[in-house]
Amino acid sequence: MTAATGIHRHQKIGKKRDWSLVISGVLVFLMGLVVMALPGLSLVTIAIMAGIILITSGIGGIVSYAGLRNVVPGAGWVLANAICDLLLGILFVVFPAATAAMLPWMAGVFVICYSIYAIIAGVAMRQVFSSWGLMVATGIIGLICGIMFMTNPGFFVIFLGIFLMMRGITLAVD
């Protein structure tokens, strides 16, 4: 993306860079790195850490929606995703032991749902966001990771790390 494209994109939607999404994206990406670097962490610890990051991401998405709702067609999807992030994050933090036992399957369902959303939203917003292709690619990779969460729980930490890093990049780019 050139500087001119970036300026044009921001003029097109009438918005400056959304720093709440950039911060959320960086935190989600860092969480992905931690998960990949320290696979020995207990699932309870991962559940709590992921819950905190999802809550942060949900709040960032709600803040982003507030700025986009009257500017971007389909911005309701941003709010829907933010609410999913927030609710799942709260569940992870409030019930970490129960969450840990079900984490691979719960995360698989969530990631599959998010990935379908990312693919649909990316295609729908291709006229508005220059990085729509990254969103679609994230959705496809996420879909694969979500299926792997459910079919290969032993590799859950690796796939969770990949998904979190891709989600963080997608949040931080637009």
Coordinates of C-alpha atoms in Angstrom, one line a residue, residues 27-153:
L27 CA -1.9 -7.3 21.8
V28 CA -3.6 -10.2 20.0
F29 CA -0.5 -10.8 17.8
L30 CA 1.7 -10.8 20.9
M31 CA -0.6 -13.3 22.6
G32 CA -0.1 -15.5 19.6
L33 CA 3.6 -15.3 19.9
V34 CA 3.5 -16.1 23.6
V35 CA 1.3 -19.1 22.9
M36 CA 3.7 -20.3 20.2
A37 CA 6.8 -19.7 22.3
L38 CA 5.5 -21.3 25.5
P39 CA 3.4 -24.3 24.5
G40 CA 3.9 -25.9 27.9
L41 CA 1.7 -23.4 29.6
S42 CA -1.4 -25.0 31.1
L43 CA -4.7 -24.6 29.2
V44 CA -6.1 -22.8 32.2
T45 CA -3.4 -20.1 31.9
I46 CA -3.9 -19.9 28.2
A47 CA -7.7 -19.6 28.8
I48 CA -7.2 -16.7 31.2
M49 CA -4.7 -14.9 28.9
A50 CA -6.8 -15.5 25.8
G51 CA -9.8 -14.3 27.7
I52 CA -8.1 -11.0 28.7
I53 CA -7.0 -10.5 25.1
L54 CA -10.4 -11.3 23.7
I55 CA -12.0 -8.8 26.1
T56 CA -9.6 -6.2 25.0
S57 CA -10.3 -7.0 21.4
G58 CA -14.0 -6.8 22.0
I59 CA -13.8 -3.4 23.6
G60 CA -11.6 -2.2 20.8
G61 CA -14.1 -3.5 18.2
I62 CA -17.0 -1.7 20.0
V63 CA -15.0 1.5 20.0
S64 CA -14.2 1.0 16.3
Y65 CA -17.9 0.3 15.5
A66 CA -18.9 3.6 17.2
G67 CA -16.7 5.4 14.7
L68 CA -17.7 3.3 11.7
R69 CA -21.4 2.8 12.1
N70 CA -22.5 5.8 10.1
V71 CA -19.6 5.7 7.6
V72 CA -19.1 2.1 6.5
P73 CA -21.9 0.0 5.1
G74 CA -22.0 -3.3 6.9
A75 CA -20.3 -2.0 10.1
G76 CA -22.8 -4.0 12.1
W77 CA -20.5 -7.0 11.4
V78 CA -17.7 -5.2 13.3
L79 CA -20.1 -4.9 16.3
A80 CA -21.2 -8.5 16.0
N81 CA -17.6 -9.7 16.0
A82 CA -16.7 -7.4 18.9
I83 CA -19.6 -8.7 21.0
C84 CA -18.5 -12.3 20.2
D85 CA -14.9 -11.5 21.3
L86 CA -16.1 -9.8 24.5
L87 CA -18.5 -12.6 25.5
L88 CA -16.0 -15.4 24.8
G89 CA -13.3 -13.5 26.7
I90 CA -15.6 -13.1 29.7
L91 CA -16.3 -16.9 29.6
F92 CA -12.6 -17.7 29.4
V93 CA -11.8 -15.5 32.4
V94 CA -14.8 -16.4 34.7
F95 CA -14.6 -20.1 34.1
P96 CA -11.0 -20.9 33.3
A97 CA -10.9 -24.6 34.5
A98 CA -14.1 -25.5 32.6
T99 CA -13.0 -23.5 29.6
A100 CA -9.6 -25.3 29.6
A101 CA -11.2 -28.7 29.4
M102 CA -13.4 -27.6 26.4
L103 CA -10.9 -25.0 25.0
P104 CA -9.9 -26.8 21.8
W105 CA -13.6 -27.4 20.8
M106 CA -14.9 -24.1 22.0
A107 CA -12.1 -22.3 20.2
G108 CA -12.7 -24.4 17.1
V109 CA -16.3 -23.3 16.9
F110 CA -15.5 -19.7 17.6
V111 CA -12.6 -19.6 15.1
I112 CA -14.8 -21.3 12.4
C113 CA -17.6 -18.7 13.0
Y114 CA -15.1 -15.8 13.0
S115 CA -13.4 -17.1 9.9
I116 CA -16.7 -17.3 8.0
Y117 CA -17.4 -13.8 9.1
A118 CA -14.0 -12.6 8.0
I119 CA -14.4 -14.1 4.5
I120 CA -17.9 -12.6 4.0
A121 CA -17.0 -9.2 5.5
G122 CA -13.7 -9.1 3.5
V123 CA -15.5 -9.7 0.3
A124 CA -18.3 -7.3 1.2
M125 CA -15.9 -4.5 2.1
R126 CA -13.6 -4.8 -0.8
Q127 CA -14.7 -1.4 -2.2
V128 CA -13.9 0.3 1.2
F129 CA -10.8 -1.4 2.6
S130 CA -7.6 -1.9 0.6
S131 CA -6.6 -4.8 2.8
W132 CA -9.8 -6.8 2.2
G133 CA -7.7 -9.6 0.7
L134 CA -5.8 -10.0 3.9
M135 CA -9.1 -10.3 5.8
V136 CA -10.2 -13.0 3.4
A137 CA -6.9 -14.8 3.7
T138 CA -7.1 -14.6 7.5
G139 CA -10.6 -16.1 7.3
I140 CA -9.4 -19.0 5.2
I141 CA -6.4 -19.7 7.4
G142 CA -8.6 -19.3 10.5
L143 CA -11.1 -21.8 9.0
I144 CA -8.3 -24.4 8.6
C145 CA -7.1 -23.7 12.2
G146 CA -10.6 -24.0 13.6
I147 CA -11.1 -27.4 12.0
M148 CA -7.7 -28.5 13.2
F149 CA -8.6 -27.3 16.8
M150 CA -11.5 -29.7 16.8
T151 CA -9.9 -32.6 15.0
N152 CA -6.4 -32.4 16.5
P153 CA -6.6 -31.1 20.0

